[in-house]
CSV table of C-alpha atoms (C1' of nucleotides) in Angstrom, one decimal:
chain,number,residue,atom,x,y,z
A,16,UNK,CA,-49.8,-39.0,30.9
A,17,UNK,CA,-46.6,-37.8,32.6
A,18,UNK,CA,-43.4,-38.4,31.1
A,19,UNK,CA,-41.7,-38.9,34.2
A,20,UNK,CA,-39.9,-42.6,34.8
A,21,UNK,CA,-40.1,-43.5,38.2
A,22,UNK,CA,-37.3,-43.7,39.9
A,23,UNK,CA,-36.2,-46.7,41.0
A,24,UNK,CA,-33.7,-46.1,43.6
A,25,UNK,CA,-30.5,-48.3,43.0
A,26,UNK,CA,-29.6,-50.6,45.5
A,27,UNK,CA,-26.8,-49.7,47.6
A,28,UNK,CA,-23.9,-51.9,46.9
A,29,UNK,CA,-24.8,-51.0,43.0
A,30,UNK,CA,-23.8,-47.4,43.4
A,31,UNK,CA,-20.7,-48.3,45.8
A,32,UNK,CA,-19.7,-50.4,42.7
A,33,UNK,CA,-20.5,-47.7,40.2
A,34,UNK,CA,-18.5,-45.6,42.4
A,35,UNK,CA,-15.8,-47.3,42.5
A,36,UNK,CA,-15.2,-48.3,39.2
A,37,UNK,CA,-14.9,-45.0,38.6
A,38,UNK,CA,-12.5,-44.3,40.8
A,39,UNK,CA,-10.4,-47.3,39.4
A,40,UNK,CA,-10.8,-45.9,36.0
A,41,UNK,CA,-9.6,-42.4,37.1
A,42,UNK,CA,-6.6,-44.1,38.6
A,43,UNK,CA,-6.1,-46.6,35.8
A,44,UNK,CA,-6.4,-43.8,33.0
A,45,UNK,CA,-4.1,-41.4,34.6
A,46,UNK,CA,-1.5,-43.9,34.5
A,47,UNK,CA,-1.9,-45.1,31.0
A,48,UNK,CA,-5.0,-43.5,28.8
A,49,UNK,CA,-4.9,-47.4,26.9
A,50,UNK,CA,-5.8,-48.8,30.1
A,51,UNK,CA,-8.0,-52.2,29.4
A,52,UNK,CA,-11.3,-52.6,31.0
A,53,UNK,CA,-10.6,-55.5,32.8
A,54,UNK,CA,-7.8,-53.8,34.3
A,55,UNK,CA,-10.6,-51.5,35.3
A,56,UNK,CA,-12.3,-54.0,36.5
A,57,UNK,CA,-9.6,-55.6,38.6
A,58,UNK,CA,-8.7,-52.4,40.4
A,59,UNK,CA,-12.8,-51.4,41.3
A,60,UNK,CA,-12.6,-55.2,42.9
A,61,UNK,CA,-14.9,-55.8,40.4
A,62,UNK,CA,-16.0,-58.5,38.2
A,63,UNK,CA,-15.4,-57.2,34.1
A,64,UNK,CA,-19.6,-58.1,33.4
A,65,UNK,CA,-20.4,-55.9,36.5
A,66,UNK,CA,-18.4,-53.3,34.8
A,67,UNK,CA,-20.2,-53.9,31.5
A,68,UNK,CA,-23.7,-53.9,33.6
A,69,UNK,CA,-23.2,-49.8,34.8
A,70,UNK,CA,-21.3,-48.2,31.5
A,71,UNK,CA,-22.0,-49.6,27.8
A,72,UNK,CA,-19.0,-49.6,26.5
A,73,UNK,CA,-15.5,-47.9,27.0
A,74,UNK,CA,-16.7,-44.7,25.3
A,75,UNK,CA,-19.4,-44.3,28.0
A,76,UNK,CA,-16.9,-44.8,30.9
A,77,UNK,CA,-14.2,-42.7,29.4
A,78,UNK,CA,-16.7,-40.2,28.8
A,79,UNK,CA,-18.3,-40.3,33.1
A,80,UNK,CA,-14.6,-40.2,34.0
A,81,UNK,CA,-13.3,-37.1,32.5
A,82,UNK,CA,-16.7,-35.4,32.7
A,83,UNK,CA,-16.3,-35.5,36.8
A,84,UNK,CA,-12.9,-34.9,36.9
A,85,UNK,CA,-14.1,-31.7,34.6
A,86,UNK,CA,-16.4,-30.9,37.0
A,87,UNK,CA,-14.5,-31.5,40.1
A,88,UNK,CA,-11.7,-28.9,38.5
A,89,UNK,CA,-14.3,-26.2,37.8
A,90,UNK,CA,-15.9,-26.9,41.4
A,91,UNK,CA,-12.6,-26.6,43.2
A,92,UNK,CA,-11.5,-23.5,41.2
A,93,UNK,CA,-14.8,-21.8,41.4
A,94,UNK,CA,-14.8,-21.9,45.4
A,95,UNK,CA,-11.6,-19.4,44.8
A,96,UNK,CA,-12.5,-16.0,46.4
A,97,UNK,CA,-11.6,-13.8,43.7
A,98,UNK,CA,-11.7,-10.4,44.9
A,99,UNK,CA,-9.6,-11.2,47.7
A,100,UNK,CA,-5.4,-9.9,47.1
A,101,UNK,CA,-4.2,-11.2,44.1
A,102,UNK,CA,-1.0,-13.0,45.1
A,103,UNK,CA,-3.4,-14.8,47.7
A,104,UNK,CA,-5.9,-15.5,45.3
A,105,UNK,CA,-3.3,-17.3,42.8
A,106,UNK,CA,-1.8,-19.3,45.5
A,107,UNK,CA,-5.3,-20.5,46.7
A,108,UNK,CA,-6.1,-21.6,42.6
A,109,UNK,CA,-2.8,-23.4,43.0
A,110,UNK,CA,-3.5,-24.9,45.9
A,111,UNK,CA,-6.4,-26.4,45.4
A,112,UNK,CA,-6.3,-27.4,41.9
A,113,UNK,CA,-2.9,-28.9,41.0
A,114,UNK,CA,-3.4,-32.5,42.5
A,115,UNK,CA,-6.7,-32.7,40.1
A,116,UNK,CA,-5.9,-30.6,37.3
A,117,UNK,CA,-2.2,-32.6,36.7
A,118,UNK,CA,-4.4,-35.1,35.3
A,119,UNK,CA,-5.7,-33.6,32.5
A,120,UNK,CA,-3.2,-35.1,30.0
A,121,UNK,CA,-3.8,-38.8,30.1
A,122,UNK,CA,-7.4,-38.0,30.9
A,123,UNK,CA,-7.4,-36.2,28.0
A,124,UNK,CA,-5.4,-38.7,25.7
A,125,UNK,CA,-8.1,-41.4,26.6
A,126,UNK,CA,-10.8,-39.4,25.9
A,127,UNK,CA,-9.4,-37.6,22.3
A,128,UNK,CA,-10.9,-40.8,20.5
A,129,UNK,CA,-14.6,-40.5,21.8
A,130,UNK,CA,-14.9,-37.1,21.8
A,131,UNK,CA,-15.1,-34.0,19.3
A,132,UNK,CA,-12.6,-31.4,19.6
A,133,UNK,CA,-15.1,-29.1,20.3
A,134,UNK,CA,-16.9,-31.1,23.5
A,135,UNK,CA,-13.1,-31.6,24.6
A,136,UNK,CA,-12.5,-27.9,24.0
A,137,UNK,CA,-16.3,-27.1,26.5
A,138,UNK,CA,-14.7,-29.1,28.9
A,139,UNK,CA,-11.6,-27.9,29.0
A,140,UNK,CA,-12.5,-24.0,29.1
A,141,UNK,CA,-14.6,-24.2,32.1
A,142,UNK,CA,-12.0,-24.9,34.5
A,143,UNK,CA,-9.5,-22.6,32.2
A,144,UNK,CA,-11.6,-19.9,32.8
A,145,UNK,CA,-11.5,-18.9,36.2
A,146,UNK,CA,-7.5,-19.1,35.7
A,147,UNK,CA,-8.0,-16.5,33.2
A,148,UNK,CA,-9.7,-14.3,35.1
A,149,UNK,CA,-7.5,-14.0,37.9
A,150,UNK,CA,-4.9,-13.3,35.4
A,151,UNK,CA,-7.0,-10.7,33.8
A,152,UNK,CA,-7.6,-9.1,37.3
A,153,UNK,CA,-4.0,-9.0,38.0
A,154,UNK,CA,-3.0,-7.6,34.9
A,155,UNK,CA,-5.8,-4.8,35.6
A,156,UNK,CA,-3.6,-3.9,38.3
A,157,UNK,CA,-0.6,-3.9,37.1
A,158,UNK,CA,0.3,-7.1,38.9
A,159,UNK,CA,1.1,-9.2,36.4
A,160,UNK,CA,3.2,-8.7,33.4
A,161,UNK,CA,1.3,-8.1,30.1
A,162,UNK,CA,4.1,-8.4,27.4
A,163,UNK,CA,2.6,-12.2,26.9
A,164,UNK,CA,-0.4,-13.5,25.6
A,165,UNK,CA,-3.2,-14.9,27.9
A,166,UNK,CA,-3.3,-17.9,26.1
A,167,UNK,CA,0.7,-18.3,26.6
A,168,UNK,CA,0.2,-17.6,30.4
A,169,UNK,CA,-2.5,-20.5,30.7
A,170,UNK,CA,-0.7,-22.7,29.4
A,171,UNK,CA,2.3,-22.5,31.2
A,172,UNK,CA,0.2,-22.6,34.4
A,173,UNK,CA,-1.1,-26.2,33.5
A,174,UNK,CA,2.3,-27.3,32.3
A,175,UNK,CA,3.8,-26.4,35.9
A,176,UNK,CA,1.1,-28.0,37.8
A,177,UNK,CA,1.2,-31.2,35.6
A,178,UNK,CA,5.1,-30.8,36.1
A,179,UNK,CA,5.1,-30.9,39.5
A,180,UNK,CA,2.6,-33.9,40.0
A,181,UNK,CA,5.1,-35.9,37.6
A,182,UNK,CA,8.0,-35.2,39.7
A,183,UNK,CA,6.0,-36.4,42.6
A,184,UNK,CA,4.9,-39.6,40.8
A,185,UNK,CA,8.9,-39.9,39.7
A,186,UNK,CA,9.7,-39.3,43.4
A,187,UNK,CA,11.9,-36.4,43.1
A,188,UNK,CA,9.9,-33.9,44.9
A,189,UNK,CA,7.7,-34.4,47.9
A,190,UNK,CA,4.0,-32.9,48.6
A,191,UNK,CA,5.3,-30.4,50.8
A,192,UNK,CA,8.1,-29.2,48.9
A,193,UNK,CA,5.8,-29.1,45.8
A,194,UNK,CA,3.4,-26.9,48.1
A,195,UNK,CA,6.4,-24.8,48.4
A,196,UNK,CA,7.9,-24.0,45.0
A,197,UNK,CA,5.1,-24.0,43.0
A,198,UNK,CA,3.5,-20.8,44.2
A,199,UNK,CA,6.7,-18.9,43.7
A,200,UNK,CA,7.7,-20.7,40.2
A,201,UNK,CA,4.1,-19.9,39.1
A,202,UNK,CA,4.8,-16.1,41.1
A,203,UNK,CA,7.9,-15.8,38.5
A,204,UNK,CA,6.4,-16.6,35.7
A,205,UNK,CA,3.8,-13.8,36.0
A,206,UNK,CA,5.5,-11.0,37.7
A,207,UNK,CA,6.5,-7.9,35.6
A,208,UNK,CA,9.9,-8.6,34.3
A,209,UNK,CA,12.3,-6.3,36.8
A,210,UNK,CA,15.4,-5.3,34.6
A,211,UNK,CA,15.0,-5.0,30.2
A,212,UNK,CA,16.0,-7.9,28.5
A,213,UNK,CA,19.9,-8.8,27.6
B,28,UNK,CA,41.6,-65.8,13.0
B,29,UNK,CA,39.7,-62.3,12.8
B,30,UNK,CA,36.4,-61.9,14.2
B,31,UNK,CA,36.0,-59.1,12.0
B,32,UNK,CA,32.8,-59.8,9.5
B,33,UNK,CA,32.6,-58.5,6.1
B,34,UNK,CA,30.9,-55.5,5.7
B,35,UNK,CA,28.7,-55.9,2.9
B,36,UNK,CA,27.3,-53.1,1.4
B,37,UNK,CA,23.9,-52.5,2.2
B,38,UNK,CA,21.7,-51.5,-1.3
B,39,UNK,CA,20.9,-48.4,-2.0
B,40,UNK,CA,17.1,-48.5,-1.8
B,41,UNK,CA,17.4,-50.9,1.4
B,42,UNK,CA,19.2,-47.9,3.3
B,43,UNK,CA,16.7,-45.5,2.1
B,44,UNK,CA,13.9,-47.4,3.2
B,45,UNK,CA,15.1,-47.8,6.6
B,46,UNK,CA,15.8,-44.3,6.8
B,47,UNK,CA,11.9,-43.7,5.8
B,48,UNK,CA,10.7,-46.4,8.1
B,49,UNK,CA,12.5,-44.4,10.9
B,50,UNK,CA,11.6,-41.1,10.0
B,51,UNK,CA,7.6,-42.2,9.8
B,52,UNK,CA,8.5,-44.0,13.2
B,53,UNK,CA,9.4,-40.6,14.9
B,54,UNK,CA,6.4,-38.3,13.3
B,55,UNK,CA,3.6,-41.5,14.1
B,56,UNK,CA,4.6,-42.0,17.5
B,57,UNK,CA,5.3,-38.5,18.5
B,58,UNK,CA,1.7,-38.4,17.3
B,59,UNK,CA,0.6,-41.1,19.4
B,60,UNK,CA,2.8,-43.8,21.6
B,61,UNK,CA,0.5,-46.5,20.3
B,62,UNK,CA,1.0,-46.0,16.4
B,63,UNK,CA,0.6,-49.4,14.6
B,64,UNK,CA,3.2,-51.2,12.4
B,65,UNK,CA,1.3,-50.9,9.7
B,66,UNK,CA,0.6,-47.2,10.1
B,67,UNK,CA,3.8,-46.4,10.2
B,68,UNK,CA,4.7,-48.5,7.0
B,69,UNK,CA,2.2,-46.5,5.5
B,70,UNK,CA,3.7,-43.2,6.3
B,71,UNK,CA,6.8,-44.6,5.4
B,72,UNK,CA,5.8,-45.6,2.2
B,73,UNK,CA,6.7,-49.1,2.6
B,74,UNK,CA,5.1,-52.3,2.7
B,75,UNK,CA,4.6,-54.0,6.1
B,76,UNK,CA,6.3,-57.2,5.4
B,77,UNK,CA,9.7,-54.5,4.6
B,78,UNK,CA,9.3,-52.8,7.4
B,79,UNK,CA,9.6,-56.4,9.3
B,80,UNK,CA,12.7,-57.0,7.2
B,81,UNK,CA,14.9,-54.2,8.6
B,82,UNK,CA,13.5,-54.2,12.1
B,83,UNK,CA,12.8,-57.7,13.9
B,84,UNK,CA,10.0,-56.2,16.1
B,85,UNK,CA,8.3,-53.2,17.8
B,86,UNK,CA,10.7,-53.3,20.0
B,87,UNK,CA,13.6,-53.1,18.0
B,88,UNK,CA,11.7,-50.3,16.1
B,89,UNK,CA,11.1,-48.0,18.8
B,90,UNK,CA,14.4,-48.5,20.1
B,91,UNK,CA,16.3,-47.3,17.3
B,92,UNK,CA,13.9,-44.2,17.1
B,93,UNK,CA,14.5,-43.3,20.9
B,94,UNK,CA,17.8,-43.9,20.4
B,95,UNK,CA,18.2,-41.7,17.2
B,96,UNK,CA,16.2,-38.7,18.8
B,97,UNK,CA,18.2,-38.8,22.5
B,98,UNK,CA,21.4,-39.1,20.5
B,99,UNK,CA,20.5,-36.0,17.8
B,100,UNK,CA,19.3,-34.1,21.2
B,101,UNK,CA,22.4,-34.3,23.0
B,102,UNK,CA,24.2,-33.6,19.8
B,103,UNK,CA,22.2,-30.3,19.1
B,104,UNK,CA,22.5,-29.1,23.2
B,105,UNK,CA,26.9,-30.5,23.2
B,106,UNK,CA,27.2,-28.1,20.3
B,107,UNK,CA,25.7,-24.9,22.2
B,108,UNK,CA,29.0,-23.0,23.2
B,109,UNK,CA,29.0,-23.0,27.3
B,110,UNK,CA,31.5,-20.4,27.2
B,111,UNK,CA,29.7,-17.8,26.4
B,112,UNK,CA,27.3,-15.1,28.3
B,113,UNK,CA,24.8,-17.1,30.0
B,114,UNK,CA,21.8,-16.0,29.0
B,115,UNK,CA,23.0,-15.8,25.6
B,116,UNK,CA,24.0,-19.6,26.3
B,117,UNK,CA,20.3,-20.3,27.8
B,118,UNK,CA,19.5,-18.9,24.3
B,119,UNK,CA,20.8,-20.8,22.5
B,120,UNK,CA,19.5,-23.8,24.1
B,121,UNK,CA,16.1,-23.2,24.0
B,122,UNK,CA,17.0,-22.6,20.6
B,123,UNK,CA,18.6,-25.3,19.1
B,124,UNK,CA,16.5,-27.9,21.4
B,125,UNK,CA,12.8,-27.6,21.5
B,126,UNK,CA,11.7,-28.9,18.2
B,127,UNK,CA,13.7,-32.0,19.0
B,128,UNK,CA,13.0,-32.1,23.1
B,129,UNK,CA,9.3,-31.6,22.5
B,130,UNK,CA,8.9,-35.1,21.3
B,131,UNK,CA,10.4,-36.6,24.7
B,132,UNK,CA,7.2,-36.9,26.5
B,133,UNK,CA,5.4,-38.8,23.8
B,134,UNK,CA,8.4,-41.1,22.8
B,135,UNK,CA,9.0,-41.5,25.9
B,136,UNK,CA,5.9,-43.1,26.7
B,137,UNK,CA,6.1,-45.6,23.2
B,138,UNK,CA,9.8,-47.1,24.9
B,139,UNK,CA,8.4,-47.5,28.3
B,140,UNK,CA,7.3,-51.0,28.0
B,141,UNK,CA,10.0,-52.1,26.8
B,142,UNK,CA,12.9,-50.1,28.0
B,143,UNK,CA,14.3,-50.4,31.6
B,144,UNK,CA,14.0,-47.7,34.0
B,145,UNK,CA,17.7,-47.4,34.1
B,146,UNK,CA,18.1,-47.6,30.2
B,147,UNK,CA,15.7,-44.7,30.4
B,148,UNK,CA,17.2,-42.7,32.7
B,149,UNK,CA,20.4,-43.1,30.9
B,150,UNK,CA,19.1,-41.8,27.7
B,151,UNK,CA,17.5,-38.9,29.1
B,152,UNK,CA,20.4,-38.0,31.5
B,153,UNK,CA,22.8,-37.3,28.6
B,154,UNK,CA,20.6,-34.4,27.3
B,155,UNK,CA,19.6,-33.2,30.7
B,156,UNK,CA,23.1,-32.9,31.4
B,157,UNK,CA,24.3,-30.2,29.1
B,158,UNK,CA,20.9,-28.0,30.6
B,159,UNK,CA,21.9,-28.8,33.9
B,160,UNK,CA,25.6,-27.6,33.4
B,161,UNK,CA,24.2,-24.4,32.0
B,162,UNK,CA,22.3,-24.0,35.1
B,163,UNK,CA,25.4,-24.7,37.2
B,164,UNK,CA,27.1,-21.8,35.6
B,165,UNK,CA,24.3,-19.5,36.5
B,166,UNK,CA,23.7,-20.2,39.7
B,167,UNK,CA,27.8,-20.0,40.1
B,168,UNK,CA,27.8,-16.4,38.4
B,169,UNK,CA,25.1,-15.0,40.5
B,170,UNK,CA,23.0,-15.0,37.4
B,171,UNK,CA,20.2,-17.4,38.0
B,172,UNK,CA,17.9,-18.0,41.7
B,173,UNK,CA,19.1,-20.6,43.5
B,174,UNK,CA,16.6,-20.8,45.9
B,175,UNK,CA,15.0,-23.8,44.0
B,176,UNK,CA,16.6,-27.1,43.4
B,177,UNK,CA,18.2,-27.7,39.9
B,178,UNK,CA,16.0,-30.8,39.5
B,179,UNK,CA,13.0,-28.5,39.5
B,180,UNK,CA,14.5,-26.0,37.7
B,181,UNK,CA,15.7,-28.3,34.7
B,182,UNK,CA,12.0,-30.0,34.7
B,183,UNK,CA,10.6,-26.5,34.4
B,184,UNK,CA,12.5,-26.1,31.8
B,185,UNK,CA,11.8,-29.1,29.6
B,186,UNK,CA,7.9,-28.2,30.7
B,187,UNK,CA,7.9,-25.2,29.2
B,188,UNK,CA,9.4,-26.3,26.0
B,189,UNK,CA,6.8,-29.0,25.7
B,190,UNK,CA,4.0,-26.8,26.2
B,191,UNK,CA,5.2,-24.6,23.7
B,192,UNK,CA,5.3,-27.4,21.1
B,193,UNK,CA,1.6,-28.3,22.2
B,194,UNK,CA,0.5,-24.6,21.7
B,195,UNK,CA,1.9,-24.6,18.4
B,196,UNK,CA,0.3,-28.3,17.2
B,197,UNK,CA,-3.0,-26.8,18.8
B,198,UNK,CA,-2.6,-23.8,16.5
B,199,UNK,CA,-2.7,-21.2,19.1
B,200,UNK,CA,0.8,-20.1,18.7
B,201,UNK,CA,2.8,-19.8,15.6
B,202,UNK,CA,7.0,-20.4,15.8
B,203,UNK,CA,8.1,-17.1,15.5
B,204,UNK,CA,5.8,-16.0,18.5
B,205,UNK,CA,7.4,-19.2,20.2
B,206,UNK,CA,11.0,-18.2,19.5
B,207,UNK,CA,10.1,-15.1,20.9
B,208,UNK,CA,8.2,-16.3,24.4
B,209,UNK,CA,10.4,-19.0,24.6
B,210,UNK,CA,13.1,-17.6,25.9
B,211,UNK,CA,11.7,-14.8,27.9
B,212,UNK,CA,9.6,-17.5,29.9
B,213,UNK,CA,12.8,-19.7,30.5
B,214,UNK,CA,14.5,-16.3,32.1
B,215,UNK,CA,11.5,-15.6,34.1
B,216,UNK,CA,11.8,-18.6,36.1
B,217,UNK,CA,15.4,-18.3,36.6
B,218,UNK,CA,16.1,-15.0,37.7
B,219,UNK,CA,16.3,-14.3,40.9
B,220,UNK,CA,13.5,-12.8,42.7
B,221,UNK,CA,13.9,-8.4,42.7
B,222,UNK,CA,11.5,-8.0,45.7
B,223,UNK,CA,10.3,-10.2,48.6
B,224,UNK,CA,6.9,-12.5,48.7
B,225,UNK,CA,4.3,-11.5,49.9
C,11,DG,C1',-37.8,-64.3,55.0
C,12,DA,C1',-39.2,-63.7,50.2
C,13,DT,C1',-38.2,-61.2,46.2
C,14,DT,C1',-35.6,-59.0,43.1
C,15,DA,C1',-31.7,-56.5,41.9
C,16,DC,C1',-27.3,-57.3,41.5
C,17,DT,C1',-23.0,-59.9,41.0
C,18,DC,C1',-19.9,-63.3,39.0
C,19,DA,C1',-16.9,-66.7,36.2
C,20,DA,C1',-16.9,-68.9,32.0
C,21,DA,C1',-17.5,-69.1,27.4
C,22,DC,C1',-18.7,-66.6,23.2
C,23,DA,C1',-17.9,-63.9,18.6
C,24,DA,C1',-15.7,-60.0,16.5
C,25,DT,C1',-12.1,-57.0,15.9
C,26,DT,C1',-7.4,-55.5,15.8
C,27,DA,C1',-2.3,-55.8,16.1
C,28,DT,C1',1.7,-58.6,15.9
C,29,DG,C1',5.0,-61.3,13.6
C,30,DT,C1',5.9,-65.0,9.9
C,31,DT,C1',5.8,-67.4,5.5
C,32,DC,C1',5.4,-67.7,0.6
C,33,DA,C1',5.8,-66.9,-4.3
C,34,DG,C1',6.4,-63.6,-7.6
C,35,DG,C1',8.2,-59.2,-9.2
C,36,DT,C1',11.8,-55.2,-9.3
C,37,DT,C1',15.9,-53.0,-9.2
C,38,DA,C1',20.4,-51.9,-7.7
C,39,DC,C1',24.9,-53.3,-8.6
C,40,DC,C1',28.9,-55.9,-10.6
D,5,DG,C1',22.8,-58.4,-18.8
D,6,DG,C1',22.8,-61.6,-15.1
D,7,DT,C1',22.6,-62.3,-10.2
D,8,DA,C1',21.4,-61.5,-5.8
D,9,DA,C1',19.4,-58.4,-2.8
D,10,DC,C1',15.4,-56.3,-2.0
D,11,DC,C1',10.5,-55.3,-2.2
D,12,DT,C1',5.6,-56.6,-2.4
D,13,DG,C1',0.6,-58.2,-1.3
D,14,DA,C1',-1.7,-62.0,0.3
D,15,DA,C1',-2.4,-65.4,3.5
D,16,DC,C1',-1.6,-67.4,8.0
D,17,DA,C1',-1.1,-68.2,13.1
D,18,DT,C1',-1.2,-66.0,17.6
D,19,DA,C1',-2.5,-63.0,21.1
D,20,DA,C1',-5.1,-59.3,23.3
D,21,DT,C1',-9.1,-56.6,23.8
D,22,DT,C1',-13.9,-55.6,23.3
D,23,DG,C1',-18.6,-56.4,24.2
D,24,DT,C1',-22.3,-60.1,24.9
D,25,DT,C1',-24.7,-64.0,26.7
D,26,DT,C1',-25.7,-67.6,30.0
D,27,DG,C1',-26.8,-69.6,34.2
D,28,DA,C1',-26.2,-69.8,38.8
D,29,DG,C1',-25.1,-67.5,43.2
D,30,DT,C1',-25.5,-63.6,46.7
D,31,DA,C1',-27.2,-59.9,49.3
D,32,DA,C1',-29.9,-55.6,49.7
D,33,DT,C1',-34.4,-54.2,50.3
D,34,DC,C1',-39.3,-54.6,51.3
DNA sequence: GATTACTCAAACAATTATGTTCAGGTTACC
DNA sequence: GGTAACCTGAACATAATTGTTTGAGTAATC
């Protein structure tokens, strides 16, 4: 006897729904990790028992929400050509990954109560990783300075990215300025330091 | 006829206590915006039904906490010496300001619902101001780049500081390493670029 | 066009936090 | 040492959120 459920394939305005209510919740949660289901609800355009009908409970839809947006960061930073020039290659993981990976924060506050530090942690080292390794492949050339820890570098990547998308949401920056200065704040922060320290 | 009202002396213990409740206030919402009364009574040592004695509401509550941590910020960045060398002076401020600036973000977000905008904006502003005056004298000496706007510059800044208070909760840096990044970080980002982008 | 999956609003119980009241117990202060 | 200020836990009312059930309506699919 095969163990193989057949498929029932879900009608269409079900997974538009589904869809959408996760796109609500990703909105919803950026702005405020306490954000109430009906909220939810009311942003998908949804009733709050359709809501209940596709995820459990909260934990369930916190959990779908920052597992795509996971998986959307490692897809976009994974289609990064890394053996292309090393400058070029940070500004393309910069590019493409600050509008997504800005939310991590409230994402991440929502989503500290459901799961373990070590699931977040998983999550959270996939996209980190190929970050790392471009820094490792420009310290291996004696791009990037190396007087600072790894760890220390990462960090202040995300913080700069998240930075920038708050000034945006504040209005005191534009898209295209942000497109601007980020490569070359991010550029500063990893350049060899010219002169010795005052 | 004097409108002047007797000052009665508060009780010893009764001062104490508020002090307490206000102390366990700051470390419970820096923890988490949404800390409950009673969680921070707790902390505090206090019963709940105290707590409501010296502060009519939330509201008052987290008022007098952002109040009290703005106003200690502003004190600890006025009494950093502008007169000196500027990247001692930048020193100095990183210095004397991140324990205390760290806890913006997270305060921050416990007075939003119940702070104005503009109420907001004036708190932070007095802080920002002594950062943003240290900046000025940079960019007027030559010192720092001034190819990026000092709004950027000045959230950079509080950025990095807040991610260095996050990689020290986190475990993954201790103080002394942060007292020693710190500050080679902040001058990374603000001095001006030796060679050309690529 | 019939069936069935899906949706919805309303009403439900359970939980949690807020803010208040009360009655009795301490303790600082004169 | 007496008084008033202060603290306390318990109990209460209120409000918001969560998650469930019901029963009827709608629309996608065959």
């Amino acid at each position: 006897m095969s163990e193989v459920q057949k498929e029932r394939t879900k009608r269409a305005d079900a997974v538009r729904n589904k869809d959408a209510i996760i796109d609500a919740a990703l909105t919803c949660l950026s702005d405020d990790p306490g954000a109430s289901m009906s909220e939810i609800a009311r942003v998908a355009g949804v009733g709050r028992v359709t809501l209940y009908g596709h995820f459990a409970d909260r934990e369930e839809l916190v959990g779908a929400v920052f597992a795509r947006t996971m998986d959307r960061a490692a897809a976009e930073l994974a289609a990064v050509d890394i053996k292309q020039d090393t400058w070029k290659c940070l500004r393309d993981l910069v590019q493409s990954s600050w509008r997504v990976l800005y939310q991590f924060n409230s994402l991440l506050a929502a989503a500290e109560p459901y799961l373990s530090a070590e699931q977040i942690r998983a999550h959270h080292d996939k996209p980190l990783a190929r970050v790392i390794a471009v820094l490792e492949k420009g310290r291996s050339e004696g791009t990037f300075r190396t007087d600072q820890s790894l760890t220390w570098q990462g960090a202040c990547f995300y913080s700069i990215l998240h930075s920038a998308a708050a000034e945006i949401r504040a209005g005191r920056l534009t898209e295209d300025d942000a497109a601007r200065v980020l490569p070359a704040t991010i550029r500063a922060l990893l350049i060899p330091p010219a002169d010795p320290a005052p």
